[in-house]
PDB file of C-alpha atoms in Angstrom:
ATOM      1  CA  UNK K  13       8.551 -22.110 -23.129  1.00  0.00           C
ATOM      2  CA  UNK K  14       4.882 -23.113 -23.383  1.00  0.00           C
ATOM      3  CA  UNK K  15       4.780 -24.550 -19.631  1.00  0.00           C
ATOM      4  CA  UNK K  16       6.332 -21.370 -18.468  1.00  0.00           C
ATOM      5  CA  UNK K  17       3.744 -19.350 -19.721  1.00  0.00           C
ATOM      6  CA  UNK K  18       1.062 -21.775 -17.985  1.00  0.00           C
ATOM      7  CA  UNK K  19       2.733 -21.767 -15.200  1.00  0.00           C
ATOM      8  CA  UNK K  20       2.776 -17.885 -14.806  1.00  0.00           C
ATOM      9  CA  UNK K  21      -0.783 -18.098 -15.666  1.00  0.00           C
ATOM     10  CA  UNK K  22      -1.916 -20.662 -13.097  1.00  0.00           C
ATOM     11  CA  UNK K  23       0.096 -18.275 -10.702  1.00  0.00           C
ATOM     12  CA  UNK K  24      -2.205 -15.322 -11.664  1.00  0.00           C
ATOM     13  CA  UNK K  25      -5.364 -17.423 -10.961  1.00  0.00           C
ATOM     14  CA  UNK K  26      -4.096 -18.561  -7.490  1.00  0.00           C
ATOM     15  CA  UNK K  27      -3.530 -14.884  -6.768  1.00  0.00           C
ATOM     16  CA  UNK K  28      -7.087 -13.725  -7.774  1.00  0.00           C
ATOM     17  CA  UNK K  29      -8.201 -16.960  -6.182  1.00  0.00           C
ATOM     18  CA  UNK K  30      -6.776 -15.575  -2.515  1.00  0.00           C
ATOM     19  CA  UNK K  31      -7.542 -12.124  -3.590  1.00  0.00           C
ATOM     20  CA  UNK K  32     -11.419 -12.952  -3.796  1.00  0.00           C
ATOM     21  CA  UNK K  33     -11.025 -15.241  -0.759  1.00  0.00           C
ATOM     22  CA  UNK K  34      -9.673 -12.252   1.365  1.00  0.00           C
ATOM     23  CA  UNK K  35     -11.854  -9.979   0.017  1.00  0.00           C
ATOM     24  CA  UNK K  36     -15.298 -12.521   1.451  1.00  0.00           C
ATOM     25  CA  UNK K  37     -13.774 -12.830   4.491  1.00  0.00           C
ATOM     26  CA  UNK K  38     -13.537  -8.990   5.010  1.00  0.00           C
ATOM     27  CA  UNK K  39     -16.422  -8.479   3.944  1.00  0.00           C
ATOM     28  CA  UNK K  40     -18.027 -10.943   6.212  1.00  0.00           C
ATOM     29  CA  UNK K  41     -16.055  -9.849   9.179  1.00  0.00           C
ATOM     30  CA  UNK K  42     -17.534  -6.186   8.280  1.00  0.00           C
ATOM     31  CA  UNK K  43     -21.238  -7.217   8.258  1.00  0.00           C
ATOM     32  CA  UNK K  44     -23.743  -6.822  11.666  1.00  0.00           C
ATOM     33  CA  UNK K  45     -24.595  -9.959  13.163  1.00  0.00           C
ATOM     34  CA  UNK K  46     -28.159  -9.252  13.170  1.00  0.00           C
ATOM     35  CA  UNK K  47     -28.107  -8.810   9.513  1.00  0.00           C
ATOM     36  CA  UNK K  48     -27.378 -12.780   9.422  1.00  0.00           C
ATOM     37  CA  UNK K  49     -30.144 -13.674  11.506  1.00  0.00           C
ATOM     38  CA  UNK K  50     -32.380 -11.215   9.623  1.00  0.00           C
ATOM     39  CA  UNK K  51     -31.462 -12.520   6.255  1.00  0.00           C
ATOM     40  CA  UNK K  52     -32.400 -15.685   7.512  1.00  0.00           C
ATOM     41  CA  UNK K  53     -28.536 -16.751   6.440  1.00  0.00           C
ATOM     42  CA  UNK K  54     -25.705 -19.211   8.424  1.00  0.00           C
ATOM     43  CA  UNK K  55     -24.322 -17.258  11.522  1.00  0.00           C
ATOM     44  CA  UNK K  56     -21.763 -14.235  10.883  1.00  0.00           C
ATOM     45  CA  UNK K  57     -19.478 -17.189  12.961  1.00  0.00           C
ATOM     46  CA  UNK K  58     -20.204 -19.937  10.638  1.00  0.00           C
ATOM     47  CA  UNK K  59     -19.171 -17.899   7.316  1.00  0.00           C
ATOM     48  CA  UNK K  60     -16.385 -16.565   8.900  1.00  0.00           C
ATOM     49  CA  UNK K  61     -14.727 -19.732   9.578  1.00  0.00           C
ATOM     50  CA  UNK K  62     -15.500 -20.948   6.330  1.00  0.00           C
ATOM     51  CA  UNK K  63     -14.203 -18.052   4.489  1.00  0.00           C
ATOM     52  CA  UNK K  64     -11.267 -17.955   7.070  1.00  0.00           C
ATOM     53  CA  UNK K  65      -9.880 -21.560   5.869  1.00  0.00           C
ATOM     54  CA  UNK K  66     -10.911 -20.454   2.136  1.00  0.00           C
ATOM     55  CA  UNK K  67      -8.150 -17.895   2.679  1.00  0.00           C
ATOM     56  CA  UNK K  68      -5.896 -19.950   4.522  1.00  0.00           C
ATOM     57  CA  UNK K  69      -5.677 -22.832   2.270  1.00  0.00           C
ATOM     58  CA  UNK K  70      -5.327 -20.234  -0.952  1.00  0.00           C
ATOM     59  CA  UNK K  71      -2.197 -19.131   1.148  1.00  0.00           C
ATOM     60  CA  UNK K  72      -0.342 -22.835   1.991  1.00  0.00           C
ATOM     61  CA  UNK K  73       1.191 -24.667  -0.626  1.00  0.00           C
ATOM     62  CA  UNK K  74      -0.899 -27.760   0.148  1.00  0.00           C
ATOM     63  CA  UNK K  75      -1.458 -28.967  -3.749  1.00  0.00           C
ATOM     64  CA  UNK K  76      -4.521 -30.080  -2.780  1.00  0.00           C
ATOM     65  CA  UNK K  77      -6.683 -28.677  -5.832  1.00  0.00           C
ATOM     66  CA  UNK K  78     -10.052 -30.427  -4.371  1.00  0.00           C
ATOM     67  CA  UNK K  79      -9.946 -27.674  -1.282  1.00  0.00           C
ATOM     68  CA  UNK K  80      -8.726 -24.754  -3.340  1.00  0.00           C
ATOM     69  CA  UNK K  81     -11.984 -25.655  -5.323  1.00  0.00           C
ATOM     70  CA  UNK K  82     -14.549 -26.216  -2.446  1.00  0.00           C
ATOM     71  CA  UNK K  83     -13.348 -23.057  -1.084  1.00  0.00           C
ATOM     72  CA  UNK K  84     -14.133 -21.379  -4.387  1.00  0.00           C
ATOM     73  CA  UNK K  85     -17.443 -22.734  -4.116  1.00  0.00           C
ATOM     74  CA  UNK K  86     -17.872 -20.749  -0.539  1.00  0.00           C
ATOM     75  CA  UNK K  87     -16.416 -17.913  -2.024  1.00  0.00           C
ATOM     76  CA  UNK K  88     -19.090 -17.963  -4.773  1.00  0.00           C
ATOM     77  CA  UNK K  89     -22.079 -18.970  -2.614  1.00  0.00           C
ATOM     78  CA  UNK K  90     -21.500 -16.130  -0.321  1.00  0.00           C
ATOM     79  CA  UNK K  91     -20.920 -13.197  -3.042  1.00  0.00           C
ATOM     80  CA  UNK K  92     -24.043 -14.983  -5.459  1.00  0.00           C
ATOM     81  CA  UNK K  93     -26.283 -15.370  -2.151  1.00  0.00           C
ATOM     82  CA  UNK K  94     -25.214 -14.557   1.014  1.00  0.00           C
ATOM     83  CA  UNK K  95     -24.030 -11.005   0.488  1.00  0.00           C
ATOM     84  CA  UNK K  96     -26.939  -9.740  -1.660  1.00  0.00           C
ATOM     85  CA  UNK K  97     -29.190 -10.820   1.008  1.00  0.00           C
ATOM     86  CA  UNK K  98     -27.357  -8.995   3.836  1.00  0.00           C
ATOM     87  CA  UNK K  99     -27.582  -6.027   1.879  1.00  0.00           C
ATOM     88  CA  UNK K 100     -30.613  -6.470   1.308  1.00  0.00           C
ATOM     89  CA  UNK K 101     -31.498  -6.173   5.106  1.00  0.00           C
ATOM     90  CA  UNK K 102     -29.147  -4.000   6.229  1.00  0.00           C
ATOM     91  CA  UNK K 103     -29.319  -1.226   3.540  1.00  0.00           C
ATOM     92  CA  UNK K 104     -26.361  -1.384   1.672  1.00  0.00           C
ATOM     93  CA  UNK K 105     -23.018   0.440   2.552  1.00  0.00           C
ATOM     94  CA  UNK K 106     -20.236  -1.236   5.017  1.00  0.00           C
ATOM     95  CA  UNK K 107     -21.651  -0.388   8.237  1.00  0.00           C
ATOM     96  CA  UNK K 108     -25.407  -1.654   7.395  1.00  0.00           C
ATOM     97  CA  UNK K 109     -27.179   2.372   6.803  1.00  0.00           C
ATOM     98  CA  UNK K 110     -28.097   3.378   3.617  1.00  0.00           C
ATOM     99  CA  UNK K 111     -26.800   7.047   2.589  1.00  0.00           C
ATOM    100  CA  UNK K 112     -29.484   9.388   1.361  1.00  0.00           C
ATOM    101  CA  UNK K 113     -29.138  12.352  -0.653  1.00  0.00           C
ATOM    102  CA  UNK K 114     -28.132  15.881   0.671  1.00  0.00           C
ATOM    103  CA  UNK K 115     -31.905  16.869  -0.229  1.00  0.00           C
ATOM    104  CA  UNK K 116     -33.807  14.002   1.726  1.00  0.00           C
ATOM    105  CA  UNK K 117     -35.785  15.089   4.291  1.00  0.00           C
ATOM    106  CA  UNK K 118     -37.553  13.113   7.498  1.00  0.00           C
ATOM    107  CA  UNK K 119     -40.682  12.311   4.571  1.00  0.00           C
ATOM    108  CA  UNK K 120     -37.972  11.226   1.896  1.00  0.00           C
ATOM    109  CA  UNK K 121     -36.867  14.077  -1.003  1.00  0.00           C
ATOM    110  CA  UNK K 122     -37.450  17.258  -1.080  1.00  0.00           C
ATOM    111  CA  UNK K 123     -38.491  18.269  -4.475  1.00  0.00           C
ATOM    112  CA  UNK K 124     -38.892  21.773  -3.886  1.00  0.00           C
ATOM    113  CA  UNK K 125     -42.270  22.017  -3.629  1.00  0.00           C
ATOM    114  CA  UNK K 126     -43.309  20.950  -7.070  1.00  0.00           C
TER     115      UNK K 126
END
């Protein structure tokens, strides 16, 4: 009864294990390439492929627990490092722009004259 219930549970971390994994990738494979140059990061090439095999081996039964945890340590390093910084230069938001308010004008926001 007891391994049961760790067993279910080690099934729930695998699945927010790929979850995460496919979720970097995505997010990597959304980002401008310029961004990684700007942020003075890896190439958009280089993180892809990394968080590409993360994925991959969270997917294949392999059993080998040392590459399910080295690609949770690429999954961390680009969400802790990587990602902040290409927000950073590219504004925020998926396609790189930043998203103003309905009142900004050329100058930045109106206030109404106040």
């Amino acid at each position: 009864m007891l391994l049961e219930g760790f067993g279910s549970l080690m099934s729930l971390v695998y699945l927010g294990l790929l979850v995460l994994s496919i979720f970097c990738f995505v997010d990597a494979a959304l980002r401008r390439e310029d961004a990684y140059r700007a942020a003075d990061k890896n190439t958009k090439q280089f993180w892809l492929i990394i968080l590409g095999l993360t994925a991959v081996v969270n997917v294949l039964p392999l059993g080998l627990f040392f590459l399910v945890v080295a690609g949770l340590v690429a999954d961390i390093v680009y969400m802790v490092d990587v990602r902040p910084a290409l927000i950073r230069v590219g504004g925020g938001g998926r396609g790189g722009f930043r998203r103003g308010s309905s009142s900004d004008g050329p100058y930045g926001p109106y206030n109404g004259g106040r």
